[in-house]
Every structure is written in structure tokens, then in C-alpha cells.
Short mmCIF file of C-alpha atoms and ligand atoms in Angstrom, two decimals:
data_model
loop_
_atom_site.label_atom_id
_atom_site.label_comp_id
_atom_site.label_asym_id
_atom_site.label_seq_id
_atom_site.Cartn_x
_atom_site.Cartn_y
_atom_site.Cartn_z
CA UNK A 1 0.00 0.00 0.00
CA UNK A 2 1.25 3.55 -0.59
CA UNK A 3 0.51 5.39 2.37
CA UNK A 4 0.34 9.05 2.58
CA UNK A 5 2.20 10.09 5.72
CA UNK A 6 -0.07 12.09 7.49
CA UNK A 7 1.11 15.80 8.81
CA UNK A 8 0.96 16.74 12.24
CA UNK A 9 2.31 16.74 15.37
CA UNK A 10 3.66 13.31 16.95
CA UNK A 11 4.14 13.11 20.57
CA UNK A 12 5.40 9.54 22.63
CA UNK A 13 5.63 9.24 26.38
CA UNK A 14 9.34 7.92 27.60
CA UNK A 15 10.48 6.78 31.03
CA UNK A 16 14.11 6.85 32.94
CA UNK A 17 15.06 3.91 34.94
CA UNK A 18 14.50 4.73 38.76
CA UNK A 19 11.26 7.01 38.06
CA UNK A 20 10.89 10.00 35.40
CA UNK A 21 8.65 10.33 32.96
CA UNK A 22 8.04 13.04 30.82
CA UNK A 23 6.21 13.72 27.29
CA UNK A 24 7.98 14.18 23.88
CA UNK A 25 7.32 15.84 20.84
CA UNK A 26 9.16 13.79 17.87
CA UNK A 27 10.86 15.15 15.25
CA UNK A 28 12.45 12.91 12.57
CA UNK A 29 14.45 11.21 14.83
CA UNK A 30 14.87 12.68 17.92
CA UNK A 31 12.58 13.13 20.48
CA UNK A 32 12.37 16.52 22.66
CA UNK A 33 11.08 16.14 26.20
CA UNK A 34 8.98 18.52 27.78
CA UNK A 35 9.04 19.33 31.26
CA UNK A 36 5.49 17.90 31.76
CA UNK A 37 4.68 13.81 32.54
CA UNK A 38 0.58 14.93 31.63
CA UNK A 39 -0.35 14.03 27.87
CA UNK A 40 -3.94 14.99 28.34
CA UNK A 41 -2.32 18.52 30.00
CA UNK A 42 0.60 18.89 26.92
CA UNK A 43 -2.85 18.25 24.37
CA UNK A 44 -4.75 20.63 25.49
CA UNK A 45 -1.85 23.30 26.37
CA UNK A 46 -2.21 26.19 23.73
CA UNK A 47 1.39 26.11 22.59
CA UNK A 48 3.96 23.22 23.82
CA UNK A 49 7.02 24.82 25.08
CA UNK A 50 10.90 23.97 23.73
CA UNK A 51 11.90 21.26 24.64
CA UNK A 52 14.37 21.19 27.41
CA UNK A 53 16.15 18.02 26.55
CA UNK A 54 16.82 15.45 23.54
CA UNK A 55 17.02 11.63 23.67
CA UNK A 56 17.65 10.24 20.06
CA UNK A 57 15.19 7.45 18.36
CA UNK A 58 16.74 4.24 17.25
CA UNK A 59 13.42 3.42 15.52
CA UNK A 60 11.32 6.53 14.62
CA UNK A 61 8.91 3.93 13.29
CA UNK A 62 8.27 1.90 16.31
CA UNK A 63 9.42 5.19 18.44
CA UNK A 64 12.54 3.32 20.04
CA UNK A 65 14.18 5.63 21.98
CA UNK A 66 18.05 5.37 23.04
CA UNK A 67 18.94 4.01 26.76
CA UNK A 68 18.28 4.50 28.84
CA UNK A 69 14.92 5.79 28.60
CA UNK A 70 11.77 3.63 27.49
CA UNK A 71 8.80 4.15 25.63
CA UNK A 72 5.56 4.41 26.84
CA UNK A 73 1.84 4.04 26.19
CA UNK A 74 0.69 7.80 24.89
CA UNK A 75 -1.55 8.06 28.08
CA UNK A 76 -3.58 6.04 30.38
CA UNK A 77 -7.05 6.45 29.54
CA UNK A 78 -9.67 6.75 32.48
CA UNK A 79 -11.71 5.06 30.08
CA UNK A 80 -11.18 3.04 26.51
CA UNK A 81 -14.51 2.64 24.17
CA UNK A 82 -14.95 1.00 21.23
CA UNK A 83 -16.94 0.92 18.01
CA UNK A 84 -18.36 -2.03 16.19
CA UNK A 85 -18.99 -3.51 12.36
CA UNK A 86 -18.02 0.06 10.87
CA UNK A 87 -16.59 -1.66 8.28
CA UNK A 88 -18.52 -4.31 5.62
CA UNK A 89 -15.57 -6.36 6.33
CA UNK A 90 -16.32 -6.82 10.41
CA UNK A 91 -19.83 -7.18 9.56
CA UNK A 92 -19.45 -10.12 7.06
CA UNK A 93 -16.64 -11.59 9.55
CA UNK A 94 -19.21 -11.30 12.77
CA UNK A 95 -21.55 -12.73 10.82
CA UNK A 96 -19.59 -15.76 9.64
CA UNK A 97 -18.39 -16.11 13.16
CA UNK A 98 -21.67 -16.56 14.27
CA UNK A 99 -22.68 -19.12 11.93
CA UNK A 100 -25.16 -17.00 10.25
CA UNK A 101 -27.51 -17.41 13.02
CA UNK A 102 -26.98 -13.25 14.42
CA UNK A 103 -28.92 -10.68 12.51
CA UNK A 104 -27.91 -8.32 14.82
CA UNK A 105 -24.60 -7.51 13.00
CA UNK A 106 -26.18 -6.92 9.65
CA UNK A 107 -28.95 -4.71 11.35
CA UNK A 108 -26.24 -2.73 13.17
CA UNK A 109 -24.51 -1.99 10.16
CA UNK A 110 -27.30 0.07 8.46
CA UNK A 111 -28.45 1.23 11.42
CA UNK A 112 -28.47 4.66 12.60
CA UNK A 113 -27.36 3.76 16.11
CA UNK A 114 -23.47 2.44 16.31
CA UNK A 115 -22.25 -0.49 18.41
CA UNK A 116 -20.06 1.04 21.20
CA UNK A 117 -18.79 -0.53 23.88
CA UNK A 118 -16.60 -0.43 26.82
CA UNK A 119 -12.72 -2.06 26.29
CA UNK A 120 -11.74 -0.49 29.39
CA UNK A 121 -10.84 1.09 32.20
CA UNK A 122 -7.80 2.95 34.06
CA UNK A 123 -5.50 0.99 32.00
CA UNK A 124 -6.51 -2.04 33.85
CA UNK A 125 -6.55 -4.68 30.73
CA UNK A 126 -4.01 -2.28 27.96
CA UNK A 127 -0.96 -2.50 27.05
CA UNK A 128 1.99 -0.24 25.38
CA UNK A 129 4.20 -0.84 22.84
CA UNK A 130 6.04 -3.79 23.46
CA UNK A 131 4.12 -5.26 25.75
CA UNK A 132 2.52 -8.74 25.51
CA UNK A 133 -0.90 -8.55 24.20
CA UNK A 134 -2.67 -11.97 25.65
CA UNK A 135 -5.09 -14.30 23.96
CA UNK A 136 -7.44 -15.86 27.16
CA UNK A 137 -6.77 -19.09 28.44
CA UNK A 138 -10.47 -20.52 27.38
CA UNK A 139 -10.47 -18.84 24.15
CA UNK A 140 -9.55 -21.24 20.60
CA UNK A 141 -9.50 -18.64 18.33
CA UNK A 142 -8.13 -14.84 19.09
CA UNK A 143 -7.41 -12.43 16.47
CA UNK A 144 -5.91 -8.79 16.44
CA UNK A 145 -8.40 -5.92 15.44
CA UNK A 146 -5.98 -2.91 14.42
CA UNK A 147 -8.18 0.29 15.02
CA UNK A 148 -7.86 4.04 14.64
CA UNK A 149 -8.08 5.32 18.13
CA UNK A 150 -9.48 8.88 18.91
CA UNK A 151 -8.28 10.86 22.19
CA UNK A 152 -11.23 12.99 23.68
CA UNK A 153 -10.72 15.95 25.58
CA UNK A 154 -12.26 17.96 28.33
CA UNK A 155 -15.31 19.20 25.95
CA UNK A 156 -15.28 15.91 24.27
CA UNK A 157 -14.00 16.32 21.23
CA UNK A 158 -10.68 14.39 19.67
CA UNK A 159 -7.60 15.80 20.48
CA UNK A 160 -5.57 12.92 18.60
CA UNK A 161 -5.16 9.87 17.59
CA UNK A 162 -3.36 6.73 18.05
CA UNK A 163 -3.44 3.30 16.70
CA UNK A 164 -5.53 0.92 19.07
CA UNK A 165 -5.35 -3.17 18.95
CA UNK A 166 -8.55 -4.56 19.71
CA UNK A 167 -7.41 -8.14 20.84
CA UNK A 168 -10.66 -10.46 20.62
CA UNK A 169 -11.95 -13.94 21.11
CA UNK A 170 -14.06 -14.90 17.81
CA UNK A 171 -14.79 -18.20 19.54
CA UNK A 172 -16.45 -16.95 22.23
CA UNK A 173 -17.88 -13.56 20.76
CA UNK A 174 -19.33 -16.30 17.44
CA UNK A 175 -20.77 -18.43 20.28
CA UNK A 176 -23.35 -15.75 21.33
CA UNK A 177 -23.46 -11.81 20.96
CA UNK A 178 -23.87 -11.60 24.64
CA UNK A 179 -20.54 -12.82 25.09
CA UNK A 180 -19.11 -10.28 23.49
CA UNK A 181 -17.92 -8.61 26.60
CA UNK A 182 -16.15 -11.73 27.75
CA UNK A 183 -14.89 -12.13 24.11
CA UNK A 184 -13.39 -8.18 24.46
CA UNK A 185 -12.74 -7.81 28.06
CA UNK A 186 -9.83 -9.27 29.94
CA UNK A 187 -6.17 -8.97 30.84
CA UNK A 188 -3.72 -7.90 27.92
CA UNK A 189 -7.11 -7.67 25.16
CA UNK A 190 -6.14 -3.74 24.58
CA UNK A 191 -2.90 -2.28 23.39
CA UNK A 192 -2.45 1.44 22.51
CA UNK A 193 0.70 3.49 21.10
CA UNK A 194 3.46 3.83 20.07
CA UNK A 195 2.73 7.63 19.29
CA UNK A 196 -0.07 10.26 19.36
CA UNK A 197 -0.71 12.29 16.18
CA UNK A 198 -2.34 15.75 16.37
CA UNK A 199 -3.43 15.58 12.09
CA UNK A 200 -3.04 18.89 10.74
CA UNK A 201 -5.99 17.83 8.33
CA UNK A 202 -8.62 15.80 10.76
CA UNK A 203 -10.33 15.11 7.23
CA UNK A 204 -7.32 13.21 5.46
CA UNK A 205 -8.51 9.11 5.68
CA UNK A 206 -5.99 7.18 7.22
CA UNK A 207 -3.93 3.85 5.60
CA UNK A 208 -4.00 1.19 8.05
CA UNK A 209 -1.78 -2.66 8.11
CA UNK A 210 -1.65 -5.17 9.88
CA UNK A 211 1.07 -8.34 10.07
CA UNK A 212 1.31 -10.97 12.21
CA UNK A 213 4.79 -12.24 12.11
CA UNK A 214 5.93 -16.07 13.25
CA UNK A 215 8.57 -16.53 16.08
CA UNK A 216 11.31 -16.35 13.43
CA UNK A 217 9.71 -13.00 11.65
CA UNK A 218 8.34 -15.03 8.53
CA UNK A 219 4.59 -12.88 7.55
CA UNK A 220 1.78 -15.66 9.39
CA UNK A 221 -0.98 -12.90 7.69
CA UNK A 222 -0.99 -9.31 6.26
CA UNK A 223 -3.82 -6.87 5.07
CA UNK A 224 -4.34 -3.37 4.33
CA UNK A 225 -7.87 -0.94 4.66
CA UNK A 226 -8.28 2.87 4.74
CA UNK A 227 -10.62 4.80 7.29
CA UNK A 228 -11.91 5.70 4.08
CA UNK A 229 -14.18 2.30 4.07
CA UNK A 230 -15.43 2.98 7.65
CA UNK A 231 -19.05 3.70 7.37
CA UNK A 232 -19.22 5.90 10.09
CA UNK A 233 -17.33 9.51 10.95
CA UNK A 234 -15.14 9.81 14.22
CA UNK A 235 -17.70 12.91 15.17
CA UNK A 236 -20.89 10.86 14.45
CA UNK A 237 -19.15 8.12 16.84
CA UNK A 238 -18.13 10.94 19.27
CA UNK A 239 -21.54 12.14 19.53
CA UNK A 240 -23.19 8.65 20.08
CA UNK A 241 -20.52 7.74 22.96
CA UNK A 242 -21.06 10.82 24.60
CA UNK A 243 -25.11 11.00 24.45
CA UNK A 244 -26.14 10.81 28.02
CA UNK A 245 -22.84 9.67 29.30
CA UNK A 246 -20.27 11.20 31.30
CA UNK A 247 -17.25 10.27 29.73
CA UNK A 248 -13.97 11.64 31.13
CA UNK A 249 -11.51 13.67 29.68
CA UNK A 250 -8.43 11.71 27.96
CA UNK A 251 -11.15 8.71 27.31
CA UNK A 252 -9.85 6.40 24.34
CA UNK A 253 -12.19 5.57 21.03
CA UNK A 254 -11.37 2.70 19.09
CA UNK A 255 -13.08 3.09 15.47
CA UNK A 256 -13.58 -0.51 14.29
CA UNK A 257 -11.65 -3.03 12.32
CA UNK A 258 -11.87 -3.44 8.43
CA UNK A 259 -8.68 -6.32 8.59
CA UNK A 260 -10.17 -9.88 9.86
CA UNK A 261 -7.28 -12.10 9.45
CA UNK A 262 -9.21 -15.77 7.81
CA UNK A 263 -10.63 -18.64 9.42
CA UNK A 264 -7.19 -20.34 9.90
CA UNK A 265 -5.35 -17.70 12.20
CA UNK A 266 -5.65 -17.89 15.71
CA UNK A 267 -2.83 -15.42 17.51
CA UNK A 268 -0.14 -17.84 19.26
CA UNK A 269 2.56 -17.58 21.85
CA UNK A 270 5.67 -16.32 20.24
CA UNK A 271 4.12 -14.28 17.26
CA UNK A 272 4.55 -10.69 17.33
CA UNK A 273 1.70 -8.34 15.87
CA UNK A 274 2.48 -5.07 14.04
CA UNK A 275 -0.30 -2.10 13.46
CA UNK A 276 0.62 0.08 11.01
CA UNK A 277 -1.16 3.65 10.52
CA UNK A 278 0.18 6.33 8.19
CA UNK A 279 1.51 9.65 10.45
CA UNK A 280 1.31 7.59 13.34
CA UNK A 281 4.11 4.70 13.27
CA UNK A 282 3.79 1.00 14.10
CA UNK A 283 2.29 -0.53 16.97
CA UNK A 284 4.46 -3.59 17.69
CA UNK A 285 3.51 -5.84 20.47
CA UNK A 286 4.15 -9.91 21.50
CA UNK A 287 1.83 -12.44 21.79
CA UNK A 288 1.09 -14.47 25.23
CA UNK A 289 -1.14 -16.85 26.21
CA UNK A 290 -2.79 -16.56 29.26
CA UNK A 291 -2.01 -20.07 31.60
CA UNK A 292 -4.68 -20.73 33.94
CA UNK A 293 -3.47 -23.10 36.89
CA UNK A 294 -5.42 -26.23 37.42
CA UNK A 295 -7.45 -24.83 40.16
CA UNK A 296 -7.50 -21.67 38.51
CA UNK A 297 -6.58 -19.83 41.30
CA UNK A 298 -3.40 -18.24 40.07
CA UNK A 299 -2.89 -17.42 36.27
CA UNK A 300 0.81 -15.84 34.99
CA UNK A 301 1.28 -14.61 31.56
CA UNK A 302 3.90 -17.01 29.15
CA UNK A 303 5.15 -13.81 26.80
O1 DO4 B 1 -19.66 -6.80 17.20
C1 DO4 B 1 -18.59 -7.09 17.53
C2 DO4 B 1 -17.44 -6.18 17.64
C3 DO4 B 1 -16.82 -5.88 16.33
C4 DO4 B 1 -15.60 -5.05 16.45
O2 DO4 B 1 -14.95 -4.95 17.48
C5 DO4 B 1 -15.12 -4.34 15.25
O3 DO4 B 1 -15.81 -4.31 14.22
O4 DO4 B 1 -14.04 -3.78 15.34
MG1 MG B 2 -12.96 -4.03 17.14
#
């Protein structure tokens, strides 16, 4: 895919060994830290001072920095949302999954109402960049959803975006539509990064890709879309999430998937997933299963 790099302004979060964190602005590739820790406050701050210090990228893709600082997630959202079939490619997937037997997805589709739901909150179940994303320990078949992710801020409206990984259990969602919580909702099912981008041009549609890679980097599965097939706008999705509910500043929107990897791939232990979207960078995080003990009173992550 060619991708149009997207102007704007890209800002990571990195962290120093023993305690400091502070906010970046990136420029090819170096970053310059601010003297603020508070993405939500650097956002919605007028004009960003200079920056008082540089710390050079190895990987202004992936947004690697040098040592010894680390990258972070953007921000740790009080809340993370997410929409549903806003592309016809979820919609035929959900309703494969289901064996034909859920209308619901077809009728939610057209309709004028959106699917949203709840992914998460205070960070609980996300993950940054680098991090392993899990698959759950009941679940046979778990797939990546790479998603445009809007930031909202104190009057609700997007201050940025980021790429978001919607990690989700077809098994269980396919099973019944009112597992899709369970299916959605768990340790390591959410990662976010590596960067923010504040788009110059909020109407510019965004090129999105996904790979899975095998443990020795050979491609497992790889697809392209553009937020130019999402049915829905970011605003008309803004407006439903926030109708009636008070959703807190820095709150995370995830926009949908339009990649379903096919029947066949299932994310395993050892793979690594990659989420590319154009002005953003990649969001690059392991796989882990999630290993239940026998009583299933203690669980541990393999990553
Ligand atoms: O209806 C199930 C959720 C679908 C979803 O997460 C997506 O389309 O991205
Ligand atoms: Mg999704």
C-alpha cells in the first residue's frame, strides 16, 4: 500500500530507569522532552514549550528511543470505548463467526445507532508498545483488530489519535453476541501506542496494516484498509458515545476493524503483531497466552 504520511504533530511518552517520565514531541528522529509527565495537560496546552532536553530514536517507526529511557503508552485512559462492524468487512466476519444465526450484526450496520462498547478502564486490561498482548486461556480462536483510536478531551472532542489493537476472542464472541464482553474484556485484550498524532488535516482518511509475524519473523498474515471504508465519521461516533454519558476527559475511542485475518489464524505464543497507521508509526507488540493453573486460582502470563 502507498501510504500518505499524514502531517501533524507526533508526541510519545518515555520513562528513565529509577522514576521520570516526561512527554515528547518527535521530530524525525529525535525526540524533545517537555518538562510535563501529563499528555492529556501537553494536548490541550495552547502552545507546547521547547523542549528542554533530547534523547535520540533508534526506531522513529516503532518510536525506540536510546537508553536509557523507554517508551511508553501515549496516556492512560480513564476510560477506553470501542466501536463495532463500521466496516462491511467486520460485519461479514461477525456474521460468519456466528454461523449465520446473528442478525444483529447486519442490522447494526445500516443502522443509525453504532455499536459502542466499553474495552476499558484505568488501564486495567491495555498495554503499550512492546508489551505482551494476551489471547485468554479458554479462548480457541483470538485475532488482532488494528483500530484508529481517537483521544477525547475535556469538551469531548478528539484531540488525537493513536493506533488501538482490539485483541478479541471470535470463539467466544461467534458463540453468542452476549458474550461479546467476555470475548473483548480481559487482561492484555487492549494495546495502545506507540505515538499520538495531532493531524493537521482531521479530514485526510488514514492507511491502516496489519502483520502478524511467526517466532522467526516469517509474515503468518498481512492486510491493508483505509478509514476511508469505515461507514461511520469519528464525530458521528463521538456524539453517540457521549449521548447521556459522562465520559472523562483523555477517554480512548477505538473506530472498528476493516482487517479480519481468515478462518485459519488464531494469535499464538511467540508471534509478534504489528499495526501500522500512516503519520502515526507502528504498533508492535508480543503475543502471550494466558495459563490458567489447574485450580485456577493463580494465572501468569507465558510472553
Ligand atoms: O460486534 C462485535 C465487535 C466488532 C468489532 O470490534 C469491530 O468491528 O471492530
Ligand atoms: Mg474491534
Amino acid at each position: 500500500m502507498v501510504s500518505e504520511e499524514i502531517a501533524g504533530l507526533r508526541l510519545v511518552r518515555l520513562r528513565r530507569p529509577g522514576g521520570r517520565v516526561a512527554v515528547g514531541i518527535v521530530a524525525r528522529d529525535e525526540v524533545g522532552l517537555l518538562e510535563t509527565d501529563d499528555m492529556l495537560a501537553a494536548l490541550q496546552a495552547g502552545q507546547l514549550p521547547q523542549p528542554a532536553e533530547r534523547v535520540p530514536l533508534l526506531d522513529a517507526e516503532v518510536c525506540t528511543p536510546a537508553e536509557p529511557w523507554n517508551l511508553l503508552a501515549p496516556l492512560t485512559p480513564p476510560e477506553t470505548w470501542a466501536a463495532g462492524v463500521t466496516y462491511e468487512r467486520s460485519r461479514e466476519a461477525r456474521v460468519h463467526e456466528s454461523h449465520g444465526s446473528a442478525d444483529v450484526y447486519d442490522l447494526v450496520y445500516a443502522a443509525e445507532r453504532p455499536e459502542l462498547f466499553l474495552k476499558d478502564a484505568a488501564g486495567r486490561r491495555m498495554v503499550g508498545p512492546g508489551e505482551p498482548i494476551a489471547a485468554r486461556a479458554d479462548a480457541t480462536w483470538t485475532v488482532p483488530e488494528p483500530e484508529l483510536a481517537v483521544v477525547l478531551g475535556d469538551d469531548r472532542s478528539p484531540l488525537a489519535v493513536t493506533i488501538g489493537n482490539d485483541v478479541s476472542s471470535r470463539d467466544i464472541e461467534g458463540a453468542n453476541p452476549l458474550y461479546l464482553p467476555q470475548a473483548k474484556i480481559y487482561a492484555g485484550a487492549c494495546a495502545l501506542g506507540p505515538a499520538l498524532l495531532v493531524p493537521l488535516d482531521w479530514g485526510l482518511p488514514f492507511d491502516i496494516e496489519l502483520r502478524i509475524l511467526g517466532p522467526d519473523g516469517e509474515t503468518v498474515f498481512e492486510g491493508q484498509t483505509s478509514t476511508a471504508s469505515m461507514r461511520r465519521s469519528i464525530d458521528e461516533l463521538v456524539e453517540f458515545l457521549c449521548r447521556d454519558n459522562p465520559v472523562p476527559s483523555g477517554t480512548v475511542l477505538l473506530t472498528g476493524t476493516g482487517i479480519v485475518p481468515p478462518d485459519g489464524v488464531t494469535l499464538m505464543h511467540g508471534q509478534t503483531v504489528e499495526i501500522k497507521i500512516s503519520g502515526i508509526g507502528t504498533l508492535r507488540n508480543p503475543v502471550a497466552i494466558r495459563a490458567v493453573s489447574q485450580e485456577r486460582k493463580g494465572e501468569t502470563l507465558r510472553a
